[in-house]
Structures are given as C-alpha cells and as structure tokens.
mmCIF file of C-alpha atoms in Angstrom:
data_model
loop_
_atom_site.group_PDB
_atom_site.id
_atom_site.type_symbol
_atom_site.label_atom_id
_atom_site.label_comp_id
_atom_site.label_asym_id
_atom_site.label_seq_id
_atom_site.Cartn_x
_atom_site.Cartn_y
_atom_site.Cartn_z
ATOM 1 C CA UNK A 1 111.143 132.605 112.077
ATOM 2 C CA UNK A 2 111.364 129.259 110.204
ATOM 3 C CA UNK A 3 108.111 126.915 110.031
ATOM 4 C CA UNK A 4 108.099 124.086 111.873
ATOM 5 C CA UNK A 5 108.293 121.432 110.004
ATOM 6 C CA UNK A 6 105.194 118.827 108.800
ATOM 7 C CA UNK A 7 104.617 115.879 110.843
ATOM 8 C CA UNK A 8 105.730 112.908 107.818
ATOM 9 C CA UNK A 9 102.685 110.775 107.590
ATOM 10 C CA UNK A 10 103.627 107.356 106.301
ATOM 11 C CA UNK A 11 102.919 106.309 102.913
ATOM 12 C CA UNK A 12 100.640 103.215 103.539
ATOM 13 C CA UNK A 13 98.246 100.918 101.640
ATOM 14 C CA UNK A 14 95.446 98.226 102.305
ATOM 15 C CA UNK A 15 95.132 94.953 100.672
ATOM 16 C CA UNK A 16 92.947 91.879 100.876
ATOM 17 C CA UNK A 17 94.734 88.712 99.845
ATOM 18 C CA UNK A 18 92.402 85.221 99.743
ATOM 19 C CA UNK A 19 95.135 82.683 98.770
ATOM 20 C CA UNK A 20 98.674 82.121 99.450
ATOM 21 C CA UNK A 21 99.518 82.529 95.198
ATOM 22 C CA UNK A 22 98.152 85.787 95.508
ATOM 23 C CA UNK A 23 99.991 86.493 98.479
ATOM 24 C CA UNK A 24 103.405 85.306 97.172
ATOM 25 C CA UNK A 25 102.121 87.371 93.855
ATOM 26 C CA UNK A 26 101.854 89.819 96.661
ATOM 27 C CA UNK A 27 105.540 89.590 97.250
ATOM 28 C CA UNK A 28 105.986 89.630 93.588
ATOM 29 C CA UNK A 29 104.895 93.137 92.866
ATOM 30 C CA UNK A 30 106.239 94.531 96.318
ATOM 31 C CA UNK A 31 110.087 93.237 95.057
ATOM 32 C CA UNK A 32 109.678 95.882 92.295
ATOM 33 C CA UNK A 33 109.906 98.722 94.386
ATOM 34 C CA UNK A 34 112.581 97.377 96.710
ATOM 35 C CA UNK A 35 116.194 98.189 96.134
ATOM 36 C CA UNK A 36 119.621 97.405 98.101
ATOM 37 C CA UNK A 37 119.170 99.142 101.810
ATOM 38 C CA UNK A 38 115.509 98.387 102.122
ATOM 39 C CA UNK A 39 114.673 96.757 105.786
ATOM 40 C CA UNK A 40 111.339 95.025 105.610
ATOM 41 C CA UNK A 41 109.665 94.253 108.613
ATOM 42 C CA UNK A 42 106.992 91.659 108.653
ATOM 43 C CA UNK A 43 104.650 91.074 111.497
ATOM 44 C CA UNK A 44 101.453 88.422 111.875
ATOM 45 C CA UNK A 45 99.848 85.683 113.465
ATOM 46 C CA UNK A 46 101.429 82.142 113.106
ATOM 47 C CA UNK A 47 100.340 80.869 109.299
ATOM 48 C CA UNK A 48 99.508 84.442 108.211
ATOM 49 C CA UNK A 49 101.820 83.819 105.148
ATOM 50 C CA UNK A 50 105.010 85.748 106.429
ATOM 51 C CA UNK A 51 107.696 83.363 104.650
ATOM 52 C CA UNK A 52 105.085 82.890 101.747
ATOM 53 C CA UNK A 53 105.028 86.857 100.952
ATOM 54 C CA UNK A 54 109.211 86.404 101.245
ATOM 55 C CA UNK A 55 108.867 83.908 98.785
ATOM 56 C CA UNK A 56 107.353 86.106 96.446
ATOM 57 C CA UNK A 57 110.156 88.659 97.128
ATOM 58 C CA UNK A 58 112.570 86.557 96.475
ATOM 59 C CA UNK A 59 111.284 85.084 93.090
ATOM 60 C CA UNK A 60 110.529 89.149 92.233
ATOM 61 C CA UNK A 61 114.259 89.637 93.186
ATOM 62 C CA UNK A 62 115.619 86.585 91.100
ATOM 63 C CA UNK A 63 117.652 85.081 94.050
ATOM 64 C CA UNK A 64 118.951 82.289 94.349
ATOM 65 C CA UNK A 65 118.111 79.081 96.836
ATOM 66 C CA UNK A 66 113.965 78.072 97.899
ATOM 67 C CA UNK A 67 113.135 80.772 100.220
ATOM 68 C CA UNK A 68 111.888 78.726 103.399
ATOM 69 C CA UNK A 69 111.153 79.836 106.843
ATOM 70 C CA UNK A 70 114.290 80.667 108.714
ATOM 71 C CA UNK A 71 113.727 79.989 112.252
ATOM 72 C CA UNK A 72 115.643 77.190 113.191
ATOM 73 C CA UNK A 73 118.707 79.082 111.602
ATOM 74 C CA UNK A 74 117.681 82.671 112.632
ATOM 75 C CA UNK A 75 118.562 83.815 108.727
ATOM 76 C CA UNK A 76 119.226 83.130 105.267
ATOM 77 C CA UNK A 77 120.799 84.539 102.662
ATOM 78 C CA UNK A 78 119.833 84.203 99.124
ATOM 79 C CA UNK A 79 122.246 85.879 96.734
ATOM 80 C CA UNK A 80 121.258 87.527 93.730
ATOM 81 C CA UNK A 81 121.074 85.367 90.018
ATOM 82 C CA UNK A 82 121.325 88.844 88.488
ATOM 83 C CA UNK A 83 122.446 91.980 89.084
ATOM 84 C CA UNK A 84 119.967 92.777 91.601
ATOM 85 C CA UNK A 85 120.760 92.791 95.634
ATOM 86 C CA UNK A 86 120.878 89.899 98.087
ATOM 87 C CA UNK A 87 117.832 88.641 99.838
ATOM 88 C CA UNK A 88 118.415 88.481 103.655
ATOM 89 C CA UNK A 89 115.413 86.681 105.436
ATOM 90 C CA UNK A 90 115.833 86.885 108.682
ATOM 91 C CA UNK A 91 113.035 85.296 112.050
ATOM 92 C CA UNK A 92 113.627 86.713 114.785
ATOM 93 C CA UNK A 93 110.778 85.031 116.290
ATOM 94 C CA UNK A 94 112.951 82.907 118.721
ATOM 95 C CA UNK A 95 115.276 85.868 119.233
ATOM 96 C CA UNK A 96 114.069 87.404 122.656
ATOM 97 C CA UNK A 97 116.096 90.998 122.987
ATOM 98 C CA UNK A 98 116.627 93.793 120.669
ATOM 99 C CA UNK A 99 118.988 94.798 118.412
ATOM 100 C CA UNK A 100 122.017 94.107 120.854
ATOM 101 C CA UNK A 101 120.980 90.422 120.458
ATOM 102 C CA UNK A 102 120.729 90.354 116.699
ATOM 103 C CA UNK A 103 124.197 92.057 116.359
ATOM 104 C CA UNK A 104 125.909 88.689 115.702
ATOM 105 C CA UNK A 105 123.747 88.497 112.857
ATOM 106 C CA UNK A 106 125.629 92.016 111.267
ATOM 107 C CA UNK A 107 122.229 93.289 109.602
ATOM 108 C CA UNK A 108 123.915 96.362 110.216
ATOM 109 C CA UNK A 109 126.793 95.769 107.549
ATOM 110 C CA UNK A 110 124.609 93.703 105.039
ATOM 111 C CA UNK A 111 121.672 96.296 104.635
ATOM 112 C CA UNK A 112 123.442 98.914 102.561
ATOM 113 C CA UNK A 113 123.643 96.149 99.780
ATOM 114 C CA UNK A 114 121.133 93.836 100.623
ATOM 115 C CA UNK A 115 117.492 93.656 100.669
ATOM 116 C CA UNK A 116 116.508 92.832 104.337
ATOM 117 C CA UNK A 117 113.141 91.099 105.304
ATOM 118 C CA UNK A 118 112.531 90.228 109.052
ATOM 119 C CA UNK A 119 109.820 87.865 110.181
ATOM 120 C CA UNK A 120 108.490 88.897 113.797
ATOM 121 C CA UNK A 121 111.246 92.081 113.940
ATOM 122 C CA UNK A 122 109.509 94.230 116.190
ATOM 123 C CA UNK A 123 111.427 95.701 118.741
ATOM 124 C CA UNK A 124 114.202 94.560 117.353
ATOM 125 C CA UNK A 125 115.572 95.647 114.263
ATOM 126 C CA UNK A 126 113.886 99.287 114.049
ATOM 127 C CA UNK A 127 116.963 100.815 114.827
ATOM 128 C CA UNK A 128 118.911 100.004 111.945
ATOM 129 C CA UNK A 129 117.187 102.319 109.734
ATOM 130 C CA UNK A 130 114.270 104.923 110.076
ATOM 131 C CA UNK A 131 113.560 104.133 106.591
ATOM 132 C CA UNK A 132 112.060 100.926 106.464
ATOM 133 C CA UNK A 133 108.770 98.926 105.342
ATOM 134 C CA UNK A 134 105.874 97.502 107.499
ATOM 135 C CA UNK A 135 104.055 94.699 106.758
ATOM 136 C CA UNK A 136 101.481 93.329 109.197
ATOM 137 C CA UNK A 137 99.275 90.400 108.002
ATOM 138 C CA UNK A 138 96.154 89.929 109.623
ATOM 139 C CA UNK A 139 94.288 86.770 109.428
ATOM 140 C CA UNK A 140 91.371 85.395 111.453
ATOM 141 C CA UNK A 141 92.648 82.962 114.361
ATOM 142 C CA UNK A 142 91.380 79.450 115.855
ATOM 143 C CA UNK A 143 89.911 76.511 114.196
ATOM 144 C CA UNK A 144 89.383 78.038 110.842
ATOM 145 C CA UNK A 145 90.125 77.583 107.257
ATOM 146 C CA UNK A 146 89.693 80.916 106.258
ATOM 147 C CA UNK A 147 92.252 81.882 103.402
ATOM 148 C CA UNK A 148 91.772 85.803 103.958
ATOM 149 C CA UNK A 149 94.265 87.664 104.789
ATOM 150 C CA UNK A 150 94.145 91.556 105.427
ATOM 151 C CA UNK A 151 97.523 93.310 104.582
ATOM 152 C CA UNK A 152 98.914 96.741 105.983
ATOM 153 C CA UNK A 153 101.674 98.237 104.162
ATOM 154 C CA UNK A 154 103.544 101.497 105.560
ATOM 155 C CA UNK A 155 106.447 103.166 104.332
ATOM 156 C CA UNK A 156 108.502 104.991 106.934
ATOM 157 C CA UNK A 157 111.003 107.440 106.426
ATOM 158 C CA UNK A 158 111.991 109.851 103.672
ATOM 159 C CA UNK A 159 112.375 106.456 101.227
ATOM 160 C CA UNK A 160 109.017 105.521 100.945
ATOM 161 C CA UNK A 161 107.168 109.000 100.842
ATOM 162 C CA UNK A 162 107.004 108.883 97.068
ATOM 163 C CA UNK A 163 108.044 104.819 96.210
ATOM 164 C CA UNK A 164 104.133 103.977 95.085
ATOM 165 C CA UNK A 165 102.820 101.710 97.549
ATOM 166 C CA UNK A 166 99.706 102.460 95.975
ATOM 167 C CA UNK A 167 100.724 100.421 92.878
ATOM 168 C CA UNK A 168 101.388 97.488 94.976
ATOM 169 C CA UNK A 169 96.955 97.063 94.830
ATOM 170 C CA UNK A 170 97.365 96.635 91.176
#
C-alpha cells in the first residue's frame, strides 16, 4: 500500500516595507524569480502600493511603457525590451464575476509566455493555474499617514516549492 501523499504547504515569506521605493525595490527583487507562465495575484486595501510593487516588476523585467494602474482599461501589456517575457498587469477590481468574465481578456492564452500580475484577482483568475503567487499588502486604514506596509508572499503549487521566496527579504 502506497503512502498517501504530504499535504504541500506553501512556500511563503513576511516582509515589512515603510516606503513606496522600497516597495517598488520590493517588486525589483521579486521580478528575479519570475519567469514566462507565472500568475501573480495581488490583493490589498486601496493605496496599499499594488501598482507600485508592479512597477517594480516591471522595471526588474525591463519592459517596456510606465507601468500605471490599469483600471480604467482592465489591462496592460508591457512587452519585453529584452529577451525576457511580457508584463501583463491586469485590475480586475471593477470586474465583478470570475473567470468567465475575464475570458475576453484571454489570460488564458497569454500566460504560457507572459508574466501575469492581477490587482484585486481573487475569485477570479485562480483557475488559470494552481501554480501561482500571492501577494497581500496590508496597510493600516483611515485618516493616517502611515507608510508601513506588511507583505505576505505565498507560493502555490509545485513552481514555487523550491523558487526562494526567502531571498526576496534580502
């Protein structure tokens, strides 16, 4: 009789950020480990510096085009100036269903050669992939001008089990 498998615990790491340079530096180190057929998912509060960690991807990834918040035009794509893969920033923030509403946008047939980052995805996107990345920001709300930002990463899926999220602290 075979084992049952382990559960697969997601690879995840914990940072504090306490100004948007160091969050787009943020988005700097985290290109390094992304490749073509990554789906990034990105969740916060309003002003948690979503599009300013995709700005920092997209300088890491040498695309092309200022990487500015999407949400008026649901997504964006910022080829590559190298060799490297497309940057597809995507808010689904206005988007109300699933992944049935977003098929117009054919993440499906850009995300094997594409780096895909969606702002406010959940619940929408998560079937495209089971590997994919979390990012939730968490920043303190109301009248404040509190620069600190608390940032989950998680890996899910066979992908991220060994891609060094760890290194993403340094």
């Amino acid at each position: 009789m075979e084992a049952p498998a382990a559960p697969h615990n997601p690879a995840e790491t914990q940072l504090t950020v306490t100004s948007p340079e160091q969050m787009r530096e943020l988005g700097r180190r985290l290109a390094k480990l992304l490749r073509a057929g990554d789906l990034v998912m990105l969740s916060g509060e309003l002003g948690a510096g979503k599009t300013t960690l995709t700005r920092g991807l997209g300088e890491g990834l040498g695309v092309r085009g200022a990487v500015t918040s999407p949400t008026f035009v649901i997504a964006r794509v910022h080829p590559s100036l190298g060799d490297g893969p497309p940057l597809v920033h995507v808010d689904a923030y206005r988007l109300s269903g699933g992944l049935d509403e977003m098929e117009d946008l054919d993440l499906d047939v850009s995300l094997p050669d594409s780096v895909i980052v969606v702002e406010w995805g959940e619940g929408k996107v998560e079937e495209l992939t089971e590997d994919r990345l979390q990012v939730v920001i968490h920043r303190a709300v109301g009248d404040t001008t509190d620069e600190v930002r608390h940032v989950t990463v998680t890996g899910l899926g066979e992908r991220w089990t060994e891609a060094g999220l760890e290194t993403l602290a340094g």
